[in-house]
Short mmCIF file of C-alpha atoms in Angstrom, two decimals:
data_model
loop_
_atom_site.label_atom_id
_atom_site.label_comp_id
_atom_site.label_asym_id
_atom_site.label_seq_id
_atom_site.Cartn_x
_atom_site.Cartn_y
_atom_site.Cartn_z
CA UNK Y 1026 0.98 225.61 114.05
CA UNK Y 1027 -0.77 226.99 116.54
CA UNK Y 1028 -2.06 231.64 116.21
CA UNK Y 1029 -2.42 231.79 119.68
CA UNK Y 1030 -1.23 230.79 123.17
CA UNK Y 1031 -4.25 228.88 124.99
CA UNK Y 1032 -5.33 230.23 128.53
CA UNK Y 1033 -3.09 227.45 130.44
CA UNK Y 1034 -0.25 228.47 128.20
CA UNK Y 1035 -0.22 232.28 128.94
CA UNK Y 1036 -0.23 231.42 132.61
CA UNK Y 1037 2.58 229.92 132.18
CA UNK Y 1038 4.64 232.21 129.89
CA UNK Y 1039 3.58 234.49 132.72
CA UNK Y 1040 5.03 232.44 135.54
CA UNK Y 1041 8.18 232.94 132.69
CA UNK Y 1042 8.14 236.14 132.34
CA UNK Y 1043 8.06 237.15 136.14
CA UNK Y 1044 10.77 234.46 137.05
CA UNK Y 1045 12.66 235.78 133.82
CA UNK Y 1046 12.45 239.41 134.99
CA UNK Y 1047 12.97 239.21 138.82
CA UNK Y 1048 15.42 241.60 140.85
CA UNK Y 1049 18.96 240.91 139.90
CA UNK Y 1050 21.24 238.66 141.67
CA UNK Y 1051 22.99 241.83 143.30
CA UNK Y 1052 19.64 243.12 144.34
CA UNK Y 1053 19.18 239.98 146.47
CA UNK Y 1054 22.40 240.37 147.81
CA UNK Y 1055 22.72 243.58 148.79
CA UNK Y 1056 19.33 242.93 150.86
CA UNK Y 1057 21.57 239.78 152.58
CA UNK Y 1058 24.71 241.66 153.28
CA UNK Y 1059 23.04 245.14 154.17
CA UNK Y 1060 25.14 247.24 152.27
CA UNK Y 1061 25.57 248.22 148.21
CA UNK Y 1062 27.28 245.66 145.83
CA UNK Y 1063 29.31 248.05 144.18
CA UNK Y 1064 30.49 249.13 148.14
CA UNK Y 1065 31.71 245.38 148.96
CA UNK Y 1066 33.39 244.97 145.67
CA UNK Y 1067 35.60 247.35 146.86
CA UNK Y 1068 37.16 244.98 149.23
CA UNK Y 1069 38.29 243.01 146.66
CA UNK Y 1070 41.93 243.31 145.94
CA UNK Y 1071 42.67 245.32 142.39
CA UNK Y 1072 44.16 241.75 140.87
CA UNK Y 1073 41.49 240.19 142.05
CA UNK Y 1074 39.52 241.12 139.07
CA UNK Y 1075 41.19 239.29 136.48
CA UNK Y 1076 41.76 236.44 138.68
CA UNK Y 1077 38.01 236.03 138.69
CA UNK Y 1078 37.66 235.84 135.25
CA UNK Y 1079 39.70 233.17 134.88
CA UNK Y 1080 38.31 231.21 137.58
CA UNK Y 1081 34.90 231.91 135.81
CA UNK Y 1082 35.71 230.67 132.57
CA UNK Y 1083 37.71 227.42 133.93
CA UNK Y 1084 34.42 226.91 136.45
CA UNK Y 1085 32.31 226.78 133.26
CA UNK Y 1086 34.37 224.43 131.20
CA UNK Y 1087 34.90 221.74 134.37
CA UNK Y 1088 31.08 221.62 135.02
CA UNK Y 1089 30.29 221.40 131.37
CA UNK Y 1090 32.37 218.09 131.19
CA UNK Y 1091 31.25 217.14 134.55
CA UNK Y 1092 27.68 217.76 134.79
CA UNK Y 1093 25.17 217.42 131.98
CA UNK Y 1094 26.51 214.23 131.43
CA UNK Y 1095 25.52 212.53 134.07
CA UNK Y 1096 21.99 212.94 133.91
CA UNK Y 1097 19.82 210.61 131.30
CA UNK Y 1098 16.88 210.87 129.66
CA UNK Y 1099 14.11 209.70 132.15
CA UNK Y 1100 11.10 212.13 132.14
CA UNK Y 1101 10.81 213.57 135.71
CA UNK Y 1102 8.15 215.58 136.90
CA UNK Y 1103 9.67 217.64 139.61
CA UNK Y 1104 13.67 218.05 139.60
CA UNK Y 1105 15.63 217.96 142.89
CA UNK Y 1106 16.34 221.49 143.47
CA UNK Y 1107 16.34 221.27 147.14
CA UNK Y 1108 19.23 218.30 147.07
CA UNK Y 1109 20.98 221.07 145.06
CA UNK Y 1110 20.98 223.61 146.96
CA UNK Y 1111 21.76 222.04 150.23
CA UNK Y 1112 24.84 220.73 147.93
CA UNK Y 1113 25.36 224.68 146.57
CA UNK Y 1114 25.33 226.03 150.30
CA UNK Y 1115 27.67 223.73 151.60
CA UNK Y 1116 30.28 224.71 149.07
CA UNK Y 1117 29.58 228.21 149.52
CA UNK Y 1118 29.98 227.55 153.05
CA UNK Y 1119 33.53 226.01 153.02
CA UNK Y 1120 34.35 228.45 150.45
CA UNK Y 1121 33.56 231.36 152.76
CA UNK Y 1122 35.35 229.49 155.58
CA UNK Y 1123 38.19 230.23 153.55
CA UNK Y 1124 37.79 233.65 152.39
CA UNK Y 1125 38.45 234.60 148.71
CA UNK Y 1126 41.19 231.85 148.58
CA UNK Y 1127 38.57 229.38 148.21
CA UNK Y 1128 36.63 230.81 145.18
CA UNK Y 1129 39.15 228.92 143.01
CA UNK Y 1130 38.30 225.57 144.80
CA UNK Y 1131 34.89 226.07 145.76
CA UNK Y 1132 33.64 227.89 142.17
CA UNK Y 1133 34.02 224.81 140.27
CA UNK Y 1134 31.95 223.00 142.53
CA UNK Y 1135 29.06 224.77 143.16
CA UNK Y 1136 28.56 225.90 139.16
CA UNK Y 1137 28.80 222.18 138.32
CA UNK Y 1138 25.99 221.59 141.25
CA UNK Y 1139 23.95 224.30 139.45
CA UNK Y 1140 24.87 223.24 135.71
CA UNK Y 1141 23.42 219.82 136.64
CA UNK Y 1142 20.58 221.64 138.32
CA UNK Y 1143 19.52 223.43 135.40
CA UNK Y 1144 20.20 220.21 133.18
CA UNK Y 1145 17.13 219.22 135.93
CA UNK Y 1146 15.44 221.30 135.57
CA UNK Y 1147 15.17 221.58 131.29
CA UNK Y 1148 14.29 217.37 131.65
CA UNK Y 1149 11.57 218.01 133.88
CA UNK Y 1150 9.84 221.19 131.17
CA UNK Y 1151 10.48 217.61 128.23
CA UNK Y 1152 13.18 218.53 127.17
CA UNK Y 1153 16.07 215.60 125.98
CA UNK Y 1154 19.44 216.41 127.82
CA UNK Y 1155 21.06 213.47 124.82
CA UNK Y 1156 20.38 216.61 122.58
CA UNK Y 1157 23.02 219.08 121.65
CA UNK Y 1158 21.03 221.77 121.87
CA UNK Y 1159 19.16 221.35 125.42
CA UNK Y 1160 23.14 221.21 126.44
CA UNK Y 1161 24.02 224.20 124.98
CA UNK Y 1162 20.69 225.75 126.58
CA UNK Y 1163 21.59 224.64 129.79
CA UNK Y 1164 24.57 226.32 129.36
CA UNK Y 1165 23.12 229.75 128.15
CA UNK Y 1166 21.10 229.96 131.66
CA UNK Y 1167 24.34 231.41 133.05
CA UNK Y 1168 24.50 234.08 130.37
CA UNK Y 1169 20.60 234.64 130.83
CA UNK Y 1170 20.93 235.25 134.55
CA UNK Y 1171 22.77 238.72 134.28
CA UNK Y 1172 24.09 241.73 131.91
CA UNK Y 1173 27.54 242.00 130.90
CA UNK Y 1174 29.57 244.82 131.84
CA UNK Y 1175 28.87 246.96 128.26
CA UNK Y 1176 24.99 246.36 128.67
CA UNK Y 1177 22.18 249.00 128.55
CA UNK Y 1178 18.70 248.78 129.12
CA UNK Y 1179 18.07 247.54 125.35
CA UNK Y 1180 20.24 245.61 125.26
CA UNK Y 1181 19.50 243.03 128.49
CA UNK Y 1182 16.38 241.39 127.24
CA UNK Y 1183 15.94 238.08 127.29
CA UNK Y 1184 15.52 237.53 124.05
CA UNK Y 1185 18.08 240.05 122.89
CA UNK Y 1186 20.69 237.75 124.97
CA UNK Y 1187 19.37 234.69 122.89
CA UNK Y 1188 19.81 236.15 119.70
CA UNK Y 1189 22.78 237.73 120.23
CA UNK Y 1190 23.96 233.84 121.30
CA UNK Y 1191 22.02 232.05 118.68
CA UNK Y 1192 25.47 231.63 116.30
CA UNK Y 1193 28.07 230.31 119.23
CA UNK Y 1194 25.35 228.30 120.40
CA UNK Y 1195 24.95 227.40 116.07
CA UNK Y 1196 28.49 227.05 115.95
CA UNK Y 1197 29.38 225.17 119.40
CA UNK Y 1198 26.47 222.40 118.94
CA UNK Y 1199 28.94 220.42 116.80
CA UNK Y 1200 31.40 219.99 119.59
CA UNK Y 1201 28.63 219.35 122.42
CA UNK Y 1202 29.39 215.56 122.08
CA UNK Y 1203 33.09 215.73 122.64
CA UNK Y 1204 33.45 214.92 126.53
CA UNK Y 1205 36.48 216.68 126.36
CA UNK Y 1206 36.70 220.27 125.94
CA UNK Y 1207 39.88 222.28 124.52
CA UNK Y 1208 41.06 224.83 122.26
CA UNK Y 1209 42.61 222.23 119.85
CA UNK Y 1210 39.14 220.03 119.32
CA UNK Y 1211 36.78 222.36 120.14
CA UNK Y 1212 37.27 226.06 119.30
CA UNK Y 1213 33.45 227.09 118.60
CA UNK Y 1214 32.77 225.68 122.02
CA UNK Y 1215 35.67 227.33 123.61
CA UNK Y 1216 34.18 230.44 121.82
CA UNK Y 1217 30.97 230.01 123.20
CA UNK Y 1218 31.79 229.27 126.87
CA UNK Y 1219 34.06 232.34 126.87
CA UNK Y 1220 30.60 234.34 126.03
CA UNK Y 1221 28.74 233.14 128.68
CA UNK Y 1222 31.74 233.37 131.15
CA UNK Y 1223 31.88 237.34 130.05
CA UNK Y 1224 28.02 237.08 131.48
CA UNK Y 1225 28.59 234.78 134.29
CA UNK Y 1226 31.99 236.33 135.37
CA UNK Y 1227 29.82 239.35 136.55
CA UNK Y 1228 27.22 238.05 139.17
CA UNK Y 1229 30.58 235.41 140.31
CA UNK Y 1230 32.32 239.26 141.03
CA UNK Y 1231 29.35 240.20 142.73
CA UNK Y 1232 29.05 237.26 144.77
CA UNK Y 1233 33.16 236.80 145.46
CA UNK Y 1234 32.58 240.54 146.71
CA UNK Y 1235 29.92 239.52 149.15
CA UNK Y 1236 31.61 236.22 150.39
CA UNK Y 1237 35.45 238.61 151.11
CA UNK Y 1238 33.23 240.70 153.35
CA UNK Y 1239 35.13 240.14 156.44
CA UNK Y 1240 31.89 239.46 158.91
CA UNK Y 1241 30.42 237.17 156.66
CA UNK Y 1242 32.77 233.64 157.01
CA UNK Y 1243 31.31 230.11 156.07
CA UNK Y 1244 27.88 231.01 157.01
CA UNK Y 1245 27.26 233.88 154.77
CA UNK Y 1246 28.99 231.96 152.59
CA UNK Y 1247 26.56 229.52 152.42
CA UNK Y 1248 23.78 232.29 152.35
CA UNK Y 1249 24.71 233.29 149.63
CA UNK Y 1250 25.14 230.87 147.48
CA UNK Y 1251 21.89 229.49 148.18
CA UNK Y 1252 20.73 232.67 146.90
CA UNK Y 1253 22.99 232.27 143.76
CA UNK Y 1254 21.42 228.32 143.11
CA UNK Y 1255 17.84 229.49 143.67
CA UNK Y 1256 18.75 232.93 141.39
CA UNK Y 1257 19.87 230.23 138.66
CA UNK Y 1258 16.64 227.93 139.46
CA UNK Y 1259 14.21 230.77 138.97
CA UNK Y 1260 15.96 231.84 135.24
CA UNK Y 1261 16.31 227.64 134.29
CA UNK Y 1262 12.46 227.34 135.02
CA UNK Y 1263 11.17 230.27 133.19
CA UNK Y 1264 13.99 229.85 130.32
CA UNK Y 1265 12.65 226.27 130.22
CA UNK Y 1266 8.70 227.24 130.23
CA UNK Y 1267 9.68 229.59 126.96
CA UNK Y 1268 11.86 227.08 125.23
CA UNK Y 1269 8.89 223.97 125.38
CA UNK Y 1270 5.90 226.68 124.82
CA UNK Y 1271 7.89 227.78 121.14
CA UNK Y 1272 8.05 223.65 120.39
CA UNK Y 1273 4.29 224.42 119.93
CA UNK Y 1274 3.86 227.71 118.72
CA UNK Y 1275 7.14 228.99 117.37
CA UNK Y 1276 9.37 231.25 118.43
CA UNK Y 1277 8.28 234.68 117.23
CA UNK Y 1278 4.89 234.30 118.57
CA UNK Y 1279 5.83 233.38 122.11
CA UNK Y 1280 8.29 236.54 121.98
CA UNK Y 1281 4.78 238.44 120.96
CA UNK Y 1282 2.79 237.04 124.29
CA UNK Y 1283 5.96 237.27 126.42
CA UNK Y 1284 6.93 240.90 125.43
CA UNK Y 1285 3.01 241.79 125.77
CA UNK Y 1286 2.98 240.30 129.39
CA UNK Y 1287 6.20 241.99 130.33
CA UNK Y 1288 4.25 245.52 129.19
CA UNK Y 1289 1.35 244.59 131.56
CA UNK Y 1290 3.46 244.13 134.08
CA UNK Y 1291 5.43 247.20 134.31
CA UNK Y 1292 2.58 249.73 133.26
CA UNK Y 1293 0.56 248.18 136.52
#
């Protein structure tokens, strides 16, 4: 194997690194709205909370069984993902068109539009969406694209997140093949889907808040969840970059580069 990353290679684990490490999800829409997340979550109703969670976790097992397989193996060198946003906005549009109400309708939807998106997206970096694994990875963008609630600063690295699900993902990649997902057949799945929705769940809050703004209706709606498909885009492509560069060099060494590039970038 491979001692070091070639000169095309750390361009793009730095391409990686910079889609990896971009502004948050709430960053970008805060910028769209005009006003702090944390001020529009407060239109959300108290029970509203928990209701979200659920919807979250239900989203993520519908598009799990609905999305990845539908896609086959055919090596693509460009996936669709303006056919999947335009699919993502529309959603988000009705969705807003129907206030908060919606979410439970229009959640579903759109997260199995991005699922397949970033199922895309992994085939066109070579990777084999027949395997258990590139499933399961497809999966783990969700978890990638945000902190959990109990996060710190140490604690939100990429690669921390990937360790920390390396055993669900261990676990769950038995059950990957089952079509059918459910507490009786697949419990390490169940398991693992319930860790990315605790990920997930928090950037969906963020977005329901945006989307129960009053003034923002179907359009916003659809504003925003264009935002929330090309948020997801940006951490499949990098994730995806990573995942094929440590099929050639190994996993601890691209960590090395990537954690070196990341330094560069935030002393300049």
């Amino acid at each position: 194997m491979e001692t070091s990353l070639s000169d095309l290679h750390i361009q793009e684990l730095t391409t990686a690194v910079t889609l990896l490490e971009n502004p948050s999800i709430a960053a970008k829409i805060t910028n769209v709205i005009g006003m702090p997340i944390e001020k529009a979550i407060e239109f959300l109703p108290d029970n509203w909370q928990e209701n979200i969670g659920k919807i979250t976790q239900k989203s993520l097992i519908k598009a799990t069984e609905a999305a990845i397989w539908s896609l086959e193996d055919i090596p693509v060198e460009r996936p669709s993902n303006a056919w999947h946003k335009v699919g993502v906005a529309f959603s988000g549009g009705m969705g807003g068109f129907f206030g908060l109400a919606g979410l439970a309708v229009e959640l579903p939807i759109s997260t199995t539009l991005m699922l397949r998106s970033i199922a895309d997206i992994a085939r066109s970096q070579g990777e084999l969406i027949s395997e258990n694994e590139t499933k399961l990875a497809c999966m783990e963008v969700f978890a990638l694209g945000g902190e959990s609630p109990s996060d710190d600063d140490a604690e939100s690295g990429y690669f921390v997140v990937r360790a920390a699900l390396a055993n669900s993902i261990t676990e769950a990649s038995r059950f990957v093949a089952t079509k059918k997902i459910s507490e009786e057949s697949a419990p390490a799945l169940v398991k693992f889907i319930v860790n990315i929705a605790a990920r997930f769940n928090v950037m969906v809050t963020e977005k329901a808040a945006a989307q129960g703004i009053p003034a923002i209706g179907a359009i916003g709606g659809g504003i925003i969840n264009t935002l929330f498909i090309d948020h997801f885009q940006n951490v499949a492509k990098g994730h995806f970059i990573v995942r094929r560069l440590e099929r050639i060099y190994g996993q601890e060494l691209v960590k090395t580069y990537y954690n070196s590039i990341l330094e560069l970038a935030e002393d300049n």
